[in-house]
mmCIF file of C-alpha atoms in Angstrom:
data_model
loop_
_atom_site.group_PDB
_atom_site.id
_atom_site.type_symbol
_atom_site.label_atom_id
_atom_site.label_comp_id
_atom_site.label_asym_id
_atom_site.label_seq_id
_atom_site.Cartn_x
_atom_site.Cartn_y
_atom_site.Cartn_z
ATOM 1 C CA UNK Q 1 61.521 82.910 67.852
ATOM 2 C CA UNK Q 2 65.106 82.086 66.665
ATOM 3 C CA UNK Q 3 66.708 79.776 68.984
ATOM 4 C CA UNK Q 4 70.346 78.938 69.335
ATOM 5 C CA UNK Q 5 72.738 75.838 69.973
ATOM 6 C CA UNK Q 6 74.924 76.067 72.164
ATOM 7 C CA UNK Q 7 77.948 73.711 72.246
ATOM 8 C CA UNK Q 8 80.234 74.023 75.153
ATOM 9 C CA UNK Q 9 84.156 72.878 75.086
ATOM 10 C CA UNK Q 10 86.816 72.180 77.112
ATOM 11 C CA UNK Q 11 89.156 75.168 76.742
ATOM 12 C CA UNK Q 12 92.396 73.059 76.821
ATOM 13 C CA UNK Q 13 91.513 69.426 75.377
ATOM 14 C CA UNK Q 14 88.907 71.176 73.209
ATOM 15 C CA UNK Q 15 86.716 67.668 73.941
ATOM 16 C CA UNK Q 16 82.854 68.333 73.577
ATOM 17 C CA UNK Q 17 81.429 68.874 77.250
ATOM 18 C CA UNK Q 18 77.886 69.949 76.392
ATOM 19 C CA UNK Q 19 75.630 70.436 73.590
ATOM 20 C CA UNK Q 20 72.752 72.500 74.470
ATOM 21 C CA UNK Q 21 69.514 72.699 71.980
ATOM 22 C CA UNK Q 22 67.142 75.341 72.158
ATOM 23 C CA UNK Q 23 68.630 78.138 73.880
ATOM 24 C CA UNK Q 24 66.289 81.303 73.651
ATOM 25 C CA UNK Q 25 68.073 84.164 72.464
ATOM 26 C CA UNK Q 26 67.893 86.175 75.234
ATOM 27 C CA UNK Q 27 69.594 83.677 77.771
ATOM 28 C CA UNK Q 28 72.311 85.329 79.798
ATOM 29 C CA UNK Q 29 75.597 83.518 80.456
ATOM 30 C CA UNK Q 30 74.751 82.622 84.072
ATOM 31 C CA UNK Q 31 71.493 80.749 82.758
ATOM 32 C CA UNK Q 32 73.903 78.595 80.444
ATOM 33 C CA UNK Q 33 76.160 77.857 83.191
ATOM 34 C CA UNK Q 34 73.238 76.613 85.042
ATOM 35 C CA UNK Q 35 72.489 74.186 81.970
ATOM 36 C CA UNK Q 36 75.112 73.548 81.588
ATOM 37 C CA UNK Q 37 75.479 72.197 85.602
ATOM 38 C CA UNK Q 38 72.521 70.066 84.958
ATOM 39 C CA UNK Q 39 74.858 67.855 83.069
ATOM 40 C CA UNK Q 40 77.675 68.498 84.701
ATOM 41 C CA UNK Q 41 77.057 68.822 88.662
ATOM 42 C CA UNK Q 42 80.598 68.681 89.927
ATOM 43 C CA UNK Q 43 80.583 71.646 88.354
ATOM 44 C CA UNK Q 44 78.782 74.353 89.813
ATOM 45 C CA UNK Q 45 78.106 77.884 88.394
ATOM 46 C CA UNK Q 46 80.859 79.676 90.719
ATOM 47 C CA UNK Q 47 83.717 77.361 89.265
ATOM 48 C CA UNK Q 48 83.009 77.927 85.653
ATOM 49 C CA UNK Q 49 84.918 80.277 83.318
ATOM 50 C CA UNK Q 50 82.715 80.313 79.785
ATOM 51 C CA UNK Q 51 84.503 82.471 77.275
ATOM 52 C CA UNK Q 52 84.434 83.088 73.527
ATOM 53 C CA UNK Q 53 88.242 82.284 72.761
ATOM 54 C CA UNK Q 54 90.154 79.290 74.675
ATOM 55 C CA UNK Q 55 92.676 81.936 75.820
ATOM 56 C CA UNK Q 56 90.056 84.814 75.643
ATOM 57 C CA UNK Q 57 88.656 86.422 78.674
ATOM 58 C CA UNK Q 58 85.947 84.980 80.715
ATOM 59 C CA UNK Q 59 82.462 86.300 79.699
ATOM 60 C CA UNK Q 60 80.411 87.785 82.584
ATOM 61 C CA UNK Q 61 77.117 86.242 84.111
ATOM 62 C CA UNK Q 62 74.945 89.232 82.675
ATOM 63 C CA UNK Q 63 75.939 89.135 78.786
ATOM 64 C CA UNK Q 64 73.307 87.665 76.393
ATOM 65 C CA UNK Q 65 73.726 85.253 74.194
ATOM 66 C CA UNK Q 66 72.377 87.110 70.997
ATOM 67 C CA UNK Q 67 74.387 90.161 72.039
ATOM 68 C CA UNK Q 68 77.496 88.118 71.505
ATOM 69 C CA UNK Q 69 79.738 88.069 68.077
ATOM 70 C CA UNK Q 70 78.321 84.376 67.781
ATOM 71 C CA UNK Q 71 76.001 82.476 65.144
ATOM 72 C CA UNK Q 72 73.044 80.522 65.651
ATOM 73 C CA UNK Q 73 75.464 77.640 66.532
ATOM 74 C CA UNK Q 74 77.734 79.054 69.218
ATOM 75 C CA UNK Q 75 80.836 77.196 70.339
ATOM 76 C CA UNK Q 76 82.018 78.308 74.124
ATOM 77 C CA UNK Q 77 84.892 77.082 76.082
ATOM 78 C CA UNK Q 78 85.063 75.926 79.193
ATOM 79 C CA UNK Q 79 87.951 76.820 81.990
ATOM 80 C CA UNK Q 80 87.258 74.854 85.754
ATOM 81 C CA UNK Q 81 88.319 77.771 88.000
ATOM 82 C CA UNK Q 82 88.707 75.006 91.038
ATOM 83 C CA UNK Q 83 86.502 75.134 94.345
ATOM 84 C CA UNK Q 84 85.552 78.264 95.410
ATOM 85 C CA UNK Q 85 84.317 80.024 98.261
ATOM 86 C CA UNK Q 86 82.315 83.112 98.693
ATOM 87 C CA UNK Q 87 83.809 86.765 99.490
ATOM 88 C CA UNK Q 88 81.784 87.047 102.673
ATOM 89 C CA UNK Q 89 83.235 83.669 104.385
ATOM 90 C CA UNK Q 90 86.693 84.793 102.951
ATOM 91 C CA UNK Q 91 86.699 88.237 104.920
ATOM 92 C CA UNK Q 92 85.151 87.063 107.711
ATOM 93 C CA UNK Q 93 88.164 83.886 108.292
ATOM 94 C CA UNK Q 94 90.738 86.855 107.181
ATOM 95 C CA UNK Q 95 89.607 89.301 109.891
ATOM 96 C CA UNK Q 96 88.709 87.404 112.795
ATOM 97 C CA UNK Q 97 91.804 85.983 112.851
ATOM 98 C CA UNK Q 98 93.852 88.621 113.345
ATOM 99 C CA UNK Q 99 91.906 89.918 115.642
ATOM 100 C CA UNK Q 100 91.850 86.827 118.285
ATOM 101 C CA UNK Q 101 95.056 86.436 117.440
ATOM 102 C CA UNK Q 102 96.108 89.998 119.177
ATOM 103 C CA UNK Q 103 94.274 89.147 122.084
ATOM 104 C CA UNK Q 104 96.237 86.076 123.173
ATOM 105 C CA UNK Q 105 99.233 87.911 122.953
ATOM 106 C CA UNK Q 106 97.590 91.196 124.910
ATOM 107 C CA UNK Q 107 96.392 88.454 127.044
ATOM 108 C CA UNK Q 108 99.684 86.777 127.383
ATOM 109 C CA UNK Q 109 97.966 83.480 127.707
ATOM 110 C CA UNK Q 110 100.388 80.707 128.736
ATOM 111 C CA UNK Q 111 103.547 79.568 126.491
ATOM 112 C CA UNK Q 112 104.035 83.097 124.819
ATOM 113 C CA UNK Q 113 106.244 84.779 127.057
ATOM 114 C CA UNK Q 114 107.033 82.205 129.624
ATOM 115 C CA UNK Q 115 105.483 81.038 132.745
ATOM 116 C CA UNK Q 116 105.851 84.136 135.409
ATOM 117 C CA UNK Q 117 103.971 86.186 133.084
ATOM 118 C CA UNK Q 118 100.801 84.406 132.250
ATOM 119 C CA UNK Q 119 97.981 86.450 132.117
ATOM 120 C CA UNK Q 120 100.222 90.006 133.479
ATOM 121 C CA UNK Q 121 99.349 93.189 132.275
ATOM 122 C CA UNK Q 122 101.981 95.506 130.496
ATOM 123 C CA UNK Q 123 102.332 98.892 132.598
ATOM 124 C CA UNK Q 124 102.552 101.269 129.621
ATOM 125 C CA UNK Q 125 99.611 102.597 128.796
ATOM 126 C CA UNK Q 126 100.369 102.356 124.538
ATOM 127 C CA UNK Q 127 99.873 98.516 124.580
ATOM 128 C CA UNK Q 128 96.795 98.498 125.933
ATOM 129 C CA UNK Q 129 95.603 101.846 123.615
ATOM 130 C CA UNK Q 130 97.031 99.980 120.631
ATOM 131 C CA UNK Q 131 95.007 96.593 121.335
ATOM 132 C CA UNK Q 132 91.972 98.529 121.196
ATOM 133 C CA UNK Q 133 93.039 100.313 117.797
ATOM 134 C CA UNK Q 134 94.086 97.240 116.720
ATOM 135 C CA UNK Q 135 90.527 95.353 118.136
ATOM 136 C CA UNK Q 136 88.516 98.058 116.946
ATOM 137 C CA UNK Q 137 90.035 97.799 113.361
ATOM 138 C CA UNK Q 138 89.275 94.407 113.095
ATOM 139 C CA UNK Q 139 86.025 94.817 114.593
ATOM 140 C CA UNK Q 140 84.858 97.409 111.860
ATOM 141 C CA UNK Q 141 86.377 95.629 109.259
ATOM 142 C CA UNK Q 142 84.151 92.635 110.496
ATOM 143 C CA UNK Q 143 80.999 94.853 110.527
ATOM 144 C CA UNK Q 144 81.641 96.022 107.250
ATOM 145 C CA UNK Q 145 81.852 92.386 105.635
ATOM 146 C CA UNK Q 146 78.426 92.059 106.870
ATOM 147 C CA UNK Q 147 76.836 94.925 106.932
ATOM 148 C CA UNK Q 148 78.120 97.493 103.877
ATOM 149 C CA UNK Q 149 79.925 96.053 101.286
ATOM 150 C CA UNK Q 150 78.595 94.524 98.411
ATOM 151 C CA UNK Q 151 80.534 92.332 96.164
ATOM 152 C CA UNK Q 152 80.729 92.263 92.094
ATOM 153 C CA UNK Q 153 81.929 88.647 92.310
ATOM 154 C CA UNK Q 154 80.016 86.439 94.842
ATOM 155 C CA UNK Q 155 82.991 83.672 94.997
ATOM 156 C CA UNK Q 156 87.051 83.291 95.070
ATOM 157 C CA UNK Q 157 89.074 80.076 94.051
ATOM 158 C CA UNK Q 158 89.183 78.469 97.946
ATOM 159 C CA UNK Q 159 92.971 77.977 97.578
ATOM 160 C CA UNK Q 160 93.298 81.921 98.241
ATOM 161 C CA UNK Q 161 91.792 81.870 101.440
ATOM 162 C CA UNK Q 162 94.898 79.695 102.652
ATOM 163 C CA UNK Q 163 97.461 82.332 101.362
ATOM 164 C CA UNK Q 164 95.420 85.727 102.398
ATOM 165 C CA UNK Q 165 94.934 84.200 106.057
ATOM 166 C CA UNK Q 166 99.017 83.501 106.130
ATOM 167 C CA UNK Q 167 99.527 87.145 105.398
ATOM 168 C CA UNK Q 168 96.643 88.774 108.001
ATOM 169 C CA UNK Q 169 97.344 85.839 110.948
ATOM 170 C CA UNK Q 170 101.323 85.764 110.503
ATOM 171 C CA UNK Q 171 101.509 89.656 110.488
ATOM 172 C CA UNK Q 172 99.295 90.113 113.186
ATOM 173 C CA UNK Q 173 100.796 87.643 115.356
ATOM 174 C CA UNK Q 174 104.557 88.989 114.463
ATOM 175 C CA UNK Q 175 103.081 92.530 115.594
ATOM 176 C CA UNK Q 176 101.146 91.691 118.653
ATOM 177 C CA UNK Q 177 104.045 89.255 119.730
ATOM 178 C CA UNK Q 178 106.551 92.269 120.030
ATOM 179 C CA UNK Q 179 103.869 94.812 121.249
ATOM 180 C CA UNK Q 180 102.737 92.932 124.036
ATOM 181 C CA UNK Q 181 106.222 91.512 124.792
ATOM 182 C CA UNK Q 182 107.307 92.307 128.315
ATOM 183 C CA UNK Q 183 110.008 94.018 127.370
ATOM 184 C CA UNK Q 184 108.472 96.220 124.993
ATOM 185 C CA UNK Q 185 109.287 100.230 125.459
ATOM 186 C CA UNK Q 186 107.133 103.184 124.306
ATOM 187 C CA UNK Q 187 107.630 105.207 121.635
ATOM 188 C CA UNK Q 188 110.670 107.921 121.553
ATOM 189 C CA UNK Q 189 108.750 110.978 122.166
ATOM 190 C CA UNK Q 190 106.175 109.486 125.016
ATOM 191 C CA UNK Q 191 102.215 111.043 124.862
ATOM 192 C CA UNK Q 192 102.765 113.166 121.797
ATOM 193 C CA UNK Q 193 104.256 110.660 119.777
ATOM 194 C CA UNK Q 194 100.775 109.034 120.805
ATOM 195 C CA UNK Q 195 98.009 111.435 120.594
ATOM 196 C CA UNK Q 196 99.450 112.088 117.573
ATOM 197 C CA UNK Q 197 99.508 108.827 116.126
ATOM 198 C CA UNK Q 198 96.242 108.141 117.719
ATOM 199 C CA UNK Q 199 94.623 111.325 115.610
ATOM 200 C CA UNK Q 200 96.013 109.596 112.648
ATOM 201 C CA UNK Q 201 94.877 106.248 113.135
ATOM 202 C CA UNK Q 202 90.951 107.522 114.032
ATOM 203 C CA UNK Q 203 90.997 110.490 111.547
ATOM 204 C CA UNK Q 204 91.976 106.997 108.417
ATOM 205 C CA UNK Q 205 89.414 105.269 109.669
ATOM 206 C CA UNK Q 206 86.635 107.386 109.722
ATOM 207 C CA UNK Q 207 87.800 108.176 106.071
ATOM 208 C CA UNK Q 208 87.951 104.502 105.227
ATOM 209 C CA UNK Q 209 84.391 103.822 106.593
ATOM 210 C CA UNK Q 210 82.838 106.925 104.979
ATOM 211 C CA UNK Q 211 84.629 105.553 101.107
ATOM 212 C CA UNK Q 212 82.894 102.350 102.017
ATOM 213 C CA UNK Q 213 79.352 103.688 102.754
ATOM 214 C CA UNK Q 214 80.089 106.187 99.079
ATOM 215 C CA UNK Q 215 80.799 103.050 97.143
ATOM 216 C CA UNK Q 216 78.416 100.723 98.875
ATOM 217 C CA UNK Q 217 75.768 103.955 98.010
ATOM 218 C CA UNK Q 218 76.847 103.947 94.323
ATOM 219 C CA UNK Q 219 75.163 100.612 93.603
ATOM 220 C CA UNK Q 220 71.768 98.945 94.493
ATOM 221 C CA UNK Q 221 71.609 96.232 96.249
ATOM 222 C CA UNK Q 222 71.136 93.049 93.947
ATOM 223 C CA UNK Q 223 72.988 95.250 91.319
ATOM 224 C CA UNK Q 224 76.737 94.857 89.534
ATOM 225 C CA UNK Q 225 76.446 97.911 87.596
ATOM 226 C CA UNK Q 226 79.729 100.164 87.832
ATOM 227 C CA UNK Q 227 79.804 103.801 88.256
ATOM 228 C CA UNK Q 228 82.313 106.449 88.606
ATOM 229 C CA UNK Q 229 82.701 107.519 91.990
ATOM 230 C CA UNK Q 230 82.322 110.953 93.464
ATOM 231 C CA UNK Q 231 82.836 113.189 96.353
ATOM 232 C CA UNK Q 232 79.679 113.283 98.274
ATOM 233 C CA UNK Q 233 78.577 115.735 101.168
ATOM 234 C CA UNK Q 234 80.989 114.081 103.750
ATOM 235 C CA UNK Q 235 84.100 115.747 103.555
ATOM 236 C CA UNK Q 236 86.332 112.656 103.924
ATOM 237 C CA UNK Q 237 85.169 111.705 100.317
ATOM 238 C CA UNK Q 238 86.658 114.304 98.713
ATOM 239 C CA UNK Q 239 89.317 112.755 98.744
ATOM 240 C CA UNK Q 240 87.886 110.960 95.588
ATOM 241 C CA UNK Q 241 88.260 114.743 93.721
ATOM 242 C CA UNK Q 242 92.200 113.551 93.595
ATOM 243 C CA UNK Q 243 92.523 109.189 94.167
ATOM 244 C CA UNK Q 244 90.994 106.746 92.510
ATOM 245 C CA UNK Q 245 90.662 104.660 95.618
ATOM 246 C CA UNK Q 246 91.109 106.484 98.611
ATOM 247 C CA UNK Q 247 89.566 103.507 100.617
ATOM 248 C CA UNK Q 248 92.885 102.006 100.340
ATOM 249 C CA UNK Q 249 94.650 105.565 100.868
ATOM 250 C CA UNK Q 250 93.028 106.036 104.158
ATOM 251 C CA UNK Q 251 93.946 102.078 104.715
ATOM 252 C CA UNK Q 252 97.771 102.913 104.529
ATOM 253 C CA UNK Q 253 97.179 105.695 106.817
ATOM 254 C CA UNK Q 254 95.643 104.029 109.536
ATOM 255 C CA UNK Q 255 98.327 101.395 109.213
ATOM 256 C CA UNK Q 256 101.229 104.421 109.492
ATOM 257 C CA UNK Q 257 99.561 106.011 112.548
ATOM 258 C CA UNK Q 258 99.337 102.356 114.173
ATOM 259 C CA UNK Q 259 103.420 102.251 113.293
ATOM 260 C CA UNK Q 260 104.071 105.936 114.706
ATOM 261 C CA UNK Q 261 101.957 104.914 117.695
ATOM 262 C CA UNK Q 262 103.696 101.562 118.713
ATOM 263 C CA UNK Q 263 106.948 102.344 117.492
ATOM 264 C CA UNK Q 264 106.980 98.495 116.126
ATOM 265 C CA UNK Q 265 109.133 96.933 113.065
ATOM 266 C CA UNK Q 266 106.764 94.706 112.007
ATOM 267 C CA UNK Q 267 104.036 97.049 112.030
ATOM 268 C CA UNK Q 268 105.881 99.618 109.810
ATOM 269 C CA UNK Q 269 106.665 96.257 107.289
ATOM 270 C CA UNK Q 270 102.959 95.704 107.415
ATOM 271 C CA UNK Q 271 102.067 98.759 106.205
ATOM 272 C CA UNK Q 272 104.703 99.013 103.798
ATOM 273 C CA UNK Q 273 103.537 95.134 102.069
ATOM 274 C CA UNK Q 274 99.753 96.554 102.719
ATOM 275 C CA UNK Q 275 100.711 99.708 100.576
ATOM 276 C CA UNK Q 276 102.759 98.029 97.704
ATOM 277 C CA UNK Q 277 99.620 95.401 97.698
ATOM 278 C CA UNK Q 278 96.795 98.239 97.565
ATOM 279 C CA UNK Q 279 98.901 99.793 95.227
ATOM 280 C CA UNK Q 280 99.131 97.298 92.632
ATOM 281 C CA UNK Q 281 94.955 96.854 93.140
ATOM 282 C CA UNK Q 282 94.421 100.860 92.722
ATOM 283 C CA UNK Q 283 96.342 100.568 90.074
ATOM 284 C CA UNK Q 284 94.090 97.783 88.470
ATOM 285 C CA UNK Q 285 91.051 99.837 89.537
ATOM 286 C CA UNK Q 286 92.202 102.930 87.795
ATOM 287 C CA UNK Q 287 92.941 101.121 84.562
ATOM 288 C CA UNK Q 288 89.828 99.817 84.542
ATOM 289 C CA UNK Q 289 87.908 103.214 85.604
ATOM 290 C CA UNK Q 290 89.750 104.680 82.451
ATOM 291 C CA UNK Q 291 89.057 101.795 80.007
ATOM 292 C CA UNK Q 292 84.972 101.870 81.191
ATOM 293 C CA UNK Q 293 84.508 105.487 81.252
ATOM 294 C CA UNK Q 294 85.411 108.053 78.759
ATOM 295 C CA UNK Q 295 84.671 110.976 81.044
ATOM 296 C CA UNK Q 296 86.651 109.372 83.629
ATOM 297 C CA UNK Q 297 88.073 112.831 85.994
ATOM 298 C CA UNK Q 298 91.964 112.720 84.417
ATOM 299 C CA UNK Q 299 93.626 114.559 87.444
ATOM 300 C CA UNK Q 300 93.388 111.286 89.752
ATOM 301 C CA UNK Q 301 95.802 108.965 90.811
ATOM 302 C CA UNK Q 302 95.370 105.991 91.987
ATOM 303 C CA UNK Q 303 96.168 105.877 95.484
ATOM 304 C CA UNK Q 304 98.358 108.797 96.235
ATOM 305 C CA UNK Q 305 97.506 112.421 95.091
ATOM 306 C CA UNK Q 306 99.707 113.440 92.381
ATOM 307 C CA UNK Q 307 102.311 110.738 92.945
ATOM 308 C CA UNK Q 308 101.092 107.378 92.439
#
């Protein structure tokens, strides 16, 4: 058998980290990363980048080492992507939040609103429907985390975690705060305004659940193998016959009935920051869909049919 050598390098000092001897030629990246620790400890799979070029991209975990444009004596360099943290912990801090968060203000626990109004209860019936939109989105989204989705990448750098949790907490506390505000008024139109809004909300997140199941479906557990998405039985994936991602299509939505429903500022700037956000990911998706796959379906968008 032909081994290789494996020399590893810093990516910006190009110093010599680690020399490895002996490498079999059908060692995947992940198993050199794991050497590569041995010497190294502080730095643990997760936080290394390995990659052909300094400034090249960073190889994935599953390529092999004789399947790459290298010699017998490959040189890789190394990038430290910083502490990280895994997906799972990162949704989970992200979600909960928001959802406690409501509560103290549906709650009106002490120092909110003032003192006469400690633990009241708003007389409209819209505040206390939209807590338990608002709950039960939170709720599912929780579920979900643990339950559905499975993630390509196991870990993120843990300095995200402080800047996504800003975004979820600070919205969600700016929405609940005028929702559940004493003064608060219902919506314009009264009950239509709402059932409407509340058709809207339920009919997005059914479709947002069923796209999760349909992609969670599309690859084995244990698996990171990428496939193009289709429209199964369920009719809310059909959606897939026209959007790239309609998981974040049927996000937006839920987010617009929640504004028509409460009839709230902040809520309608959530959902407009949410859309340009999921926009700029579908985006990314759909480039990537179109790079992967040759067949890729060419009438979809990436988040809005026909538009966008």
């Amino acid at each position: 058998m032909k081994y290789y050598e494996v020399e590893i390098l810093d990516a910006k000092t190009r110093e010599k980290l680690c020399f490895l001897d002996k490498v079999e030629p059908n060692a995947t990246v992940i198993e050199i990363k794991n050497l590569f620790t041995k010497s190294h400890p502080q730095w643990y799979p997760a936080r290394q980048s390995l990659r052909l070029d300094p400034k090249g991209k960073s190889l994935k975990d599953e390529d092999i080492l004789q399947n790459l444009p290298v010699g017998t004596t490959a040189t890789l360099y190394f990038r430290d992507l910083g502490a990280q943290i895994s997906w799972v912990t990162v949704f989970l801090t992200e979600y909960a939040g928001p959802l406690l968060i409501y509560l103290l203000f549906y709650f009106r626990v002490p120092f909110i609103y003032g003192h006469k109004y400690d633990f009241t209860s708003s007389k409209y019936s819209v505040v206390h429907l939209a807590c338990i939109c608002h709950s039960f989105h939170y709720v599912k989204r929780l579920l979900e985390t643990l339950f559905v989705h499975r993630f390509s990448h196991g870990t993120m750098p843990l300095r995200n975690i402080f800047k996504n949790c800003t975004y979820y907490w600070g919205f969600a506390a700016w929405m609940a705060y005028y929702i559940n505000h004493p003064l608060y008024t219902p919506p314009a139109y009264g009950h239509e305004q709402v059932k409407l809004a509340l058709i809207i909300f339920l009919f997005c997140q059914l479709g947002n659940f069923s796209i999760h199941i349909a992609l969670r479906n599309l690859r084995p557990a244990g698996s990171k193998a990428r496939k193009i998405p289709f429209p199964t039985k369920n009719p809310f994936t059909w959606l897939f016959l026209l959007v790239s991602c309609p998981n974040y299509t049927y996000e937006v939505g839920s987010w617009i009935g929640f504004a028509i429903m409460t009839q709230c500022l902040p809520v309608a700037l959530f959902s407009l920051v949410g859309f340009i956000q999921m926009t700029i990911w579908a985006k990314g998706k759909h480039r990537s869909y179109l790079k992967e796959f040759r067949d890729y379906p060419p009438l979809r968008s990436p988040i809005v049919p026909f538009l966008l």
